[in-house]
Short mmCIF file of C-alpha atoms in Angstrom, two decimals:
data_model
loop_
_atom_site.label_atom_id
_atom_site.label_comp_id
_atom_site.label_asym_id
_atom_site.label_seq_id
_atom_site.Cartn_x
_atom_site.Cartn_y
_atom_site.Cartn_z
CA UNK A 1 -85.01 -92.72 92.39
CA UNK A 2 -81.82 -93.70 94.17
CA UNK A 3 -81.70 -94.48 98.32
CA UNK A 4 -79.89 -95.91 100.92
CA UNK A 5 -81.10 -99.65 102.46
CA UNK A 6 -79.49 -101.74 104.55
CA UNK A 7 -79.61 -105.47 103.92
CA UNK A 8 -77.48 -106.39 106.76
CA UNK A 9 -74.82 -105.08 109.59
CA UNK A 10 -72.47 -103.44 107.25
CA UNK A 11 -73.93 -103.52 104.03
CA UNK A 12 -76.33 -100.30 102.70
CA UNK A 13 -75.93 -100.43 99.31
CA UNK A 14 -77.86 -97.13 96.93
CA UNK A 15 -80.33 -98.62 95.19
CA UNK A 16 -83.09 -97.69 92.16
CA UNK A 17 -86.24 -97.59 94.35
CA UNK A 18 -89.54 -96.40 92.75
CA UNK A 19 -89.80 -92.63 93.17
CA UNK A 20 -91.32 -91.11 96.03
CA UNK A 21 -95.68 -90.07 94.53
CA UNK A 22 -98.26 -88.98 96.41
CA UNK A 23 -100.55 -91.36 98.09
CA UNK A 24 -103.27 -89.61 100.16
CA UNK A 25 -104.64 -86.83 99.17
CA UNK A 26 -103.12 -85.07 102.73
CA UNK A 27 -99.59 -86.65 101.06
CA UNK A 28 -96.94 -83.95 99.78
CA UNK A 29 -93.39 -85.27 98.32
CA UNK A 30 -90.27 -83.75 98.98
CA UNK A 31 -86.73 -82.98 96.73
CA UNK A 32 -84.14 -83.50 99.38
CA UNK A 33 -81.38 -81.62 99.63
CA UNK A 34 -79.86 -82.05 102.07
CA UNK A 35 -80.07 -85.34 104.66
CA UNK A 36 -77.17 -86.71 107.30
CA UNK A 37 -76.87 -90.41 109.56
CA UNK A 38 -77.77 -90.28 112.48
CA UNK A 39 -75.60 -92.15 115.49
CA UNK A 40 -79.24 -93.97 115.69
CA UNK A 41 -79.29 -95.65 112.28
CA UNK A 42 -74.72 -96.98 113.69
CA UNK A 43 -77.75 -99.20 116.11
CA UNK A 44 -79.10 -101.19 112.81
CA UNK A 45 -75.80 -100.73 111.07
CA UNK A 46 -73.92 -103.42 113.43
CA UNK A 47 -76.95 -105.45 113.45
CA UNK A 48 -78.16 -104.65 117.06
CA UNK A 49 -81.39 -103.28 115.82
CA UNK A 50 -83.14 -105.94 112.99
CA UNK A 51 -83.62 -105.03 110.22
CA UNK A 52 -85.61 -106.67 107.14
CA UNK A 53 -83.60 -106.45 104.08
CA UNK A 54 -83.69 -103.86 101.29
CA UNK A 55 -85.23 -102.66 104.76
CA UNK A 56 -85.52 -97.71 103.62
CA UNK A 57 -83.27 -96.26 106.19
CA UNK A 58 -82.37 -91.78 107.15
CA UNK A 59 -84.55 -90.33 109.32
CA UNK A 60 -82.71 -86.63 108.69
CA UNK A 61 -83.24 -84.00 105.99
CA UNK A 62 -84.82 -80.67 104.76
CA UNK A 63 -85.44 -80.36 101.16
CA UNK A 64 -88.17 -79.08 98.47
CA UNK A 65 -91.69 -79.54 97.94
CA UNK A 66 -92.63 -80.77 94.70
CA UNK A 67 -95.78 -82.28 94.62
CA UNK A 68 -98.11 -81.86 97.10
CA UNK A 69 -102.75 -84.00 97.55
CA UNK A 70 -105.45 -82.04 97.39
CA UNK A 71 -105.57 -82.11 100.96
CA UNK A 72 -102.77 -79.57 101.71
CA UNK A 73 -103.29 -76.34 103.35
CA UNK A 74 -99.51 -75.18 105.25
CA UNK A 75 -96.95 -75.96 102.84
CA UNK A 76 -97.18 -75.69 98.65
CA UNK A 77 -94.68 -77.25 95.75
CA UNK A 78 -91.62 -74.30 95.72
CA UNK A 79 -91.83 -74.60 99.71
CA UNK A 80 -87.89 -75.81 101.69
CA UNK A 81 -89.34 -77.33 104.24
CA UNK A 82 -87.49 -79.48 107.22
CA UNK A 83 -89.05 -82.58 108.58
CA UNK A 84 -89.00 -84.25 111.92
CA UNK A 85 -87.65 -87.20 112.10
CA UNK A 86 -91.51 -89.32 112.78
CA UNK A 87 -94.48 -88.35 111.14
CA UNK A 88 -97.68 -87.25 112.56
CA UNK A 89 -101.01 -85.80 111.59
CA UNK A 90 -100.93 -82.96 113.67
CA UNK A 91 -104.87 -83.42 115.50
CA UNK A 92 -105.20 -86.58 117.30
CA UNK A 93 -104.71 -86.65 121.46
CA UNK A 94 -101.45 -87.38 121.61
CA UNK A 95 -100.13 -84.41 118.68
CA UNK A 96 -102.56 -82.14 119.99
CA UNK A 97 -100.99 -82.45 123.95
CA UNK A 98 -98.10 -82.27 122.12
CA UNK A 99 -96.29 -85.35 121.58
CA UNK A 100 -95.97 -86.07 118.36
CA UNK A 101 -93.51 -89.20 118.94
CA UNK A 102 -97.17 -91.04 120.39
CA UNK A 103 -99.32 -90.20 117.09
CA UNK A 104 -101.61 -92.76 117.04
CA UNK A 105 -100.99 -92.41 112.96
CA UNK A 106 -97.73 -92.19 113.04
CA UNK A 107 -94.53 -93.41 111.83
CA UNK A 108 -90.96 -92.81 111.02
CA UNK A 109 -88.49 -92.77 107.98
CA UNK A 110 -87.53 -95.66 106.95
CA UNK A 111 -90.12 -98.09 108.46
CA UNK A 112 -92.93 -101.04 106.81
CA UNK A 113 -92.60 -99.59 103.46
CA UNK A 114 -92.18 -96.18 104.03
CA UNK A 115 -89.81 -93.07 102.61
CA UNK A 116 -86.96 -93.22 104.01
CA UNK A 117 -84.85 -90.49 104.18
CA UNK A 118 -81.57 -90.58 102.95
CA UNK A 119 -82.89 -90.86 98.97
CA UNK A 120 -83.71 -88.26 96.81
CA UNK A 121 -86.83 -88.58 97.71
CA UNK A 122 -89.65 -88.42 100.21
CA UNK A 123 -93.35 -89.20 100.75
CA UNK A 124 -94.13 -87.61 103.20
CA UNK A 125 -97.54 -88.87 105.22
CA UNK A 126 -99.45 -86.07 107.04
CA UNK A 127 -97.81 -83.55 105.56
CA UNK A 128 -99.64 -80.62 107.34
CA UNK A 129 -98.66 -82.01 111.04
CA UNK A 130 -95.37 -82.99 109.89
CA UNK A 131 -93.51 -80.83 107.69
CA UNK A 132 -92.53 -77.28 108.96
CA UNK A 133 -91.72 -74.90 106.05
CA UNK A 134 -88.48 -72.00 105.92
CA UNK A 135 -89.16 -68.66 105.15
CA UNK A 136 -88.33 -68.90 101.60
CA UNK A 137 -85.31 -65.50 102.09
CA UNK A 138 -83.52 -68.27 104.24
CA UNK A 139 -79.47 -68.52 103.48
CA UNK A 140 -78.35 -71.48 101.67
CA UNK A 141 -75.72 -71.14 104.31
CA UNK A 142 -77.69 -72.62 106.83
CA UNK A 143 -79.62 -75.59 106.07
CA UNK A 144 -76.45 -77.67 107.27
CA UNK A 145 -77.94 -75.58 111.28
CA UNK A 146 -81.69 -76.28 109.68
CA UNK A 147 -81.22 -80.40 108.81
CA UNK A 148 -79.52 -80.86 112.93
CA UNK A 149 -83.38 -79.45 114.04
CA UNK A 150 -84.73 -81.98 112.39
CA UNK A 151 -83.06 -84.93 114.91
CA UNK A 152 -79.84 -84.39 117.55
CA UNK A 153 -81.16 -80.20 118.24
CA UNK A 154 -84.42 -80.93 118.76
CA UNK A 155 -83.06 -83.57 121.35
CA UNK A 156 -80.26 -82.15 122.27
CA UNK A 157 -83.27 -79.60 123.93
CA UNK A 158 -85.47 -82.06 125.33
CA UNK A 159 -83.26 -83.89 127.37
CA UNK A 160 -82.07 -81.07 128.99
CA UNK A 161 -85.33 -79.70 129.01
CA UNK A 162 -86.93 -82.94 130.70
CA UNK A 163 -84.00 -82.68 133.23
CA UNK A 164 -84.81 -79.09 134.31
CA UNK A 165 -81.86 -76.92 132.81
CA UNK A 166 -81.99 -73.58 133.55
CA UNK A 167 -80.73 -70.51 134.66
CA UNK A 168 -77.94 -70.37 137.35
CA UNK A 169 -77.57 -74.85 136.69
CA UNK A 170 -75.03 -76.58 136.67
CA UNK A 171 -75.68 -79.60 133.98
CA UNK A 172 -73.54 -83.04 133.56
CA UNK A 173 -73.96 -84.45 129.62
CA UNK A 174 -73.20 -88.13 129.47
CA UNK A 175 -72.37 -88.58 125.69
CA UNK A 176 -70.23 -86.28 123.43
CA UNK A 177 -71.91 -87.76 119.93
CA UNK A 178 -74.06 -85.07 118.05
CA UNK A 179 -76.76 -85.95 120.66
CA UNK A 180 -75.20 -85.45 123.85
CA UNK A 181 -72.82 -81.86 122.05
CA UNK A 182 -75.95 -80.71 121.13
CA UNK A 183 -77.21 -81.44 124.83
CA UNK A 184 -74.88 -78.99 126.15
CA UNK A 185 -75.94 -76.00 122.80
CA UNK A 186 -79.40 -77.15 124.65
CA UNK A 187 -78.55 -76.09 128.02
CA UNK A 188 -76.31 -73.31 126.97
CA UNK A 189 -79.53 -71.61 125.40
CA UNK A 190 -82.10 -72.65 127.91
CA UNK A 191 -79.10 -70.82 130.79
CA UNK A 192 -76.83 -73.05 132.44
CA UNK A 193 -74.45 -71.43 134.11
CA UNK A 194 -72.04 -74.37 134.17
CA UNK A 195 -71.36 -77.18 132.03
CA UNK A 196 -69.69 -80.21 132.61
CA UNK A 197 -69.13 -81.96 129.39
CA UNK A 198 -68.07 -86.37 129.43
CA UNK A 199 -66.38 -87.86 126.33
CA UNK A 200 -62.50 -88.21 125.53
CA UNK A 201 -61.51 -87.38 122.35
CA UNK A 202 -60.59 -84.35 121.99
CA UNK A 203 -62.10 -82.59 118.33
CA UNK A 204 -65.59 -83.49 119.99
CA UNK A 205 -64.45 -81.87 123.54
CA UNK A 206 -63.44 -79.06 121.28
CA UNK A 207 -67.18 -79.16 119.68
CA UNK A 208 -68.95 -78.73 123.47
CA UNK A 209 -66.13 -76.09 124.46
CA UNK A 210 -68.41 -74.55 121.11
CA UNK A 211 -71.14 -74.84 122.89
CA UNK A 212 -70.95 -73.80 125.87
CA UNK A 213 -68.84 -76.60 128.47
CA UNK A 214 -66.92 -75.59 130.80
CA UNK A 215 -65.42 -78.09 132.64
CA UNK A 216 -64.46 -81.53 129.42
CA UNK A 217 -64.17 -85.55 131.84
CA UNK A 218 -62.23 -87.36 129.73
CA UNK A 219 -62.21 -90.15 131.57
CA UNK A 220 -64.94 -93.36 132.33
CA UNK A 221 -67.26 -95.39 134.43
CA UNK A 222 -66.52 -95.09 138.37
CA UNK A 223 -63.46 -92.45 137.73
CA UNK A 224 -65.74 -90.37 136.01
CA UNK A 225 -68.42 -89.90 138.72
CA UNK A 226 -65.42 -89.23 140.48
CA UNK A 227 -64.09 -86.04 138.76
CA UNK A 228 -67.74 -84.98 138.54
CA UNK A 229 -68.02 -85.40 141.96
CA UNK A 230 -64.86 -83.65 142.72
CA UNK A 231 -66.07 -80.77 140.09
CA UNK A 232 -68.83 -79.69 142.60
CA UNK A 233 -67.80 -80.69 145.81
CA UNK A 234 -68.47 -84.27 146.88
CA UNK A 235 -72.18 -84.42 145.57
CA UNK A 236 -72.70 -84.91 141.83
CA UNK A 237 -74.74 -82.70 139.05
CA UNK A 238 -78.48 -81.73 139.57
CA UNK A 239 -78.44 -81.45 136.66
CA UNK A 240 -78.04 -83.90 133.53
CA UNK A 241 -78.27 -85.79 130.02
CA UNK A 242 -78.21 -89.15 129.35
CA UNK A 243 -77.78 -88.65 126.16
CA UNK A 244 -75.87 -92.74 124.95
CA UNK A 245 -78.42 -95.22 126.86
CA UNK A 246 -76.73 -98.42 127.26
CA UNK A 247 -75.40 -99.82 129.86
CA UNK A 248 -72.41 -98.35 131.24
CA UNK A 249 -73.84 -94.44 129.71
CA UNK A 250 -77.37 -94.77 132.56
CA UNK A 251 -74.19 -96.51 135.43
CA UNK A 252 -72.12 -93.21 134.60
CA UNK A 253 -75.73 -90.75 134.46
CA UNK A 254 -77.15 -92.19 138.24
CA UNK A 255 -73.76 -92.53 140.29
CA UNK A 256 -72.66 -88.26 139.29
CA UNK A 257 -75.94 -86.69 139.25
CA UNK A 258 -76.99 -85.12 142.72
CA UNK A 259 -79.20 -86.71 145.26
CA UNK A 260 -82.72 -84.61 144.67
CA UNK A 261 -81.41 -84.21 141.17
CA UNK A 262 -83.30 -85.06 137.56
CA UNK A 263 -81.99 -87.55 134.50
CA UNK A 264 -83.07 -86.37 131.24
CA UNK A 265 -82.80 -89.77 129.33
CA UNK A 266 -82.53 -89.03 124.72
CA UNK A 267 -80.30 -92.45 124.74
CA UNK A 268 -82.61 -94.38 122.72
CA UNK A 269 -82.09 -97.72 125.20
CA UNK A 270 -79.65 -99.95 123.46
CA UNK A 271 -78.01 -103.38 126.32
CA UNK A 272 -78.96 -101.51 128.36
CA UNK A 273 -80.45 -102.13 132.65
CA UNK A 274 -84.47 -101.88 133.24
CA UNK A 275 -83.02 -98.87 136.01
CA UNK A 276 -82.56 -99.72 139.53
CA UNK A 277 -85.27 -98.07 141.73
CA UNK A 278 -84.52 -99.45 144.00
CA UNK A 279 -80.76 -96.82 144.25
CA UNK A 280 -83.11 -94.08 142.53
CA UNK A 281 -86.00 -93.63 145.42
CA UNK A 282 -84.23 -93.75 148.87
CA UNK A 283 -82.35 -90.37 147.01
CA UNK A 284 -85.45 -88.79 145.05
CA UNK A 285 -83.99 -88.95 141.29
CA UNK A 286 -86.24 -88.27 138.64
CA UNK A 287 -85.98 -89.59 135.61
CA UNK A 288 -87.59 -88.57 132.30
CA UNK A 289 -87.32 -87.09 129.03
CA UNK A 290 -87.97 -90.20 125.64
CA UNK A 291 -88.04 -90.23 122.31
CA UNK A 292 -88.00 -86.40 122.07
CA UNK A 293 -91.30 -84.73 120.54
CA UNK A 294 -88.48 -82.83 117.77
CA UNK A 295 -92.09 -81.26 115.65
CA UNK A 296 -93.54 -79.11 119.37
CA UNK A 297 -90.08 -77.37 119.66
CA UNK A 298 -88.76 -77.22 115.50
CA UNK A 299 -90.28 -73.05 116.02
CA UNK A 300 -88.73 -71.98 118.22
CA UNK A 301 -85.26 -74.12 117.76
CA UNK A 302 -86.06 -72.78 113.85
CA UNK A 303 -86.43 -68.56 115.11
CA UNK A 304 -83.52 -68.92 117.35
CA UNK A 305 -80.73 -70.14 113.79
CA UNK A 306 -82.13 -67.89 111.57
CA UNK A 307 -81.30 -65.05 114.74
CA UNK A 308 -78.68 -66.57 114.77
CA UNK A 309 -79.07 -66.64 117.98
CA UNK A 310 -78.77 -70.88 117.23
CA UNK A 311 -76.10 -73.35 115.42
CA UNK A 312 -75.55 -76.85 116.06
CA UNK A 313 -74.51 -77.35 112.41
CA UNK A 314 -70.62 -77.37 113.94
CA UNK A 315 -71.74 -80.90 114.98
CA UNK A 316 -71.27 -82.06 110.87
CA UNK A 317 -68.24 -82.50 110.32
CA UNK A 318 -67.90 -84.04 106.93
CA UNK A 319 -70.58 -83.76 103.82
CA UNK A 320 -70.56 -87.19 101.46
CA UNK A 321 -73.01 -87.38 98.58
CA UNK A 322 -75.42 -89.98 98.51
CA UNK A 323 -73.44 -92.99 96.71
CA UNK A 324 -70.80 -92.66 98.50
CA UNK A 325 -73.52 -92.99 102.44
CA UNK A 326 -71.65 -96.61 103.19
CA UNK A 327 -68.61 -95.31 103.67
CA UNK A 328 -70.24 -92.37 105.47
CA UNK A 329 -71.87 -94.60 107.65
CA UNK A 330 -69.00 -96.96 107.88
CA UNK A 331 -66.99 -93.12 109.10
CA UNK A 332 -69.19 -93.14 111.69
CA UNK A 333 -68.41 -96.15 113.19
CA UNK A 334 -65.47 -96.58 113.26
CA UNK A 335 -65.40 -92.20 114.93
CA UNK A 336 -63.87 -91.46 112.53
CA UNK A 337 -66.95 -89.18 111.87
CA UNK A 338 -69.24 -87.25 114.43
CA UNK A 339 -71.22 -87.06 111.97
CA UNK A 340 -72.34 -86.99 108.10
CA UNK A 341 -74.32 -84.45 105.66
CA UNK A 342 -75.35 -86.36 102.46
CA UNK A 343 -75.83 -84.73 99.17
CA UNK A 344 -78.67 -86.74 97.20
#
């Protein structure tokens, strides 16, 4: 089968790899219908996050189950499913706690010798603990929205929940990538009254407004902090979503959060400093978040998509066949595309 591999910085290829196959009684094989490129994939593409030459890549996909192991009970061949960005057994202490991202038997797509999501098919370990079945009669037009639940929507939701977004809240979102935009949508879904989106790209600002942003701040750094404080009576925002993971984004988030407020962080921490606890402590700033337990959020978010109450699909602005995946990476790297869908 064909799958995406990475061989070094800016070196993305589609190659023939061994077919995905059941190797354990708890496995399933999923034929990919839609996959996509994540902003976090760009860290490897740029050479910041190291990958072994030829390693598989991609962790967001929806598709059809084509084979299951003898111990799998929750899905069967012919079922359409969503896969969160990690697999988990669903039974360990962490999974029961609601933290499948810490599952001792879990893992990330594309890690080691595992299949990546940007391919024609994926072997899914622990199918019962990992996959979420989509109802049979779902309109295929909803597939992009369901694909967004595999990572970016669930991650934006985790930021909003961790920061305490609630009805009537004022929320500031640092980052205008797909996760940040989904953070805007998540804050709106949770009832936030005022949502300040930080970002300087007008096409992304348009999506932010569509998702519920009430204010747009194109400034960066200290100017962005000053602008948010101006918009909030000099106090700052009580709820801040950090959706980038760099030193600059953290400095901005800490600068614009209100004393006594909370920062929900989900940006993958690259080039980010240690937290300046000396500055956070006297201001009573709370920090929560991390790697989003998307599997836990999938049922409720999928229900809202199916009911027409939630549509994160506007984060996708380009669709390419799998064979053109390298062009997709280039376009996201140079920011000419926000988030690229792949059709195997």
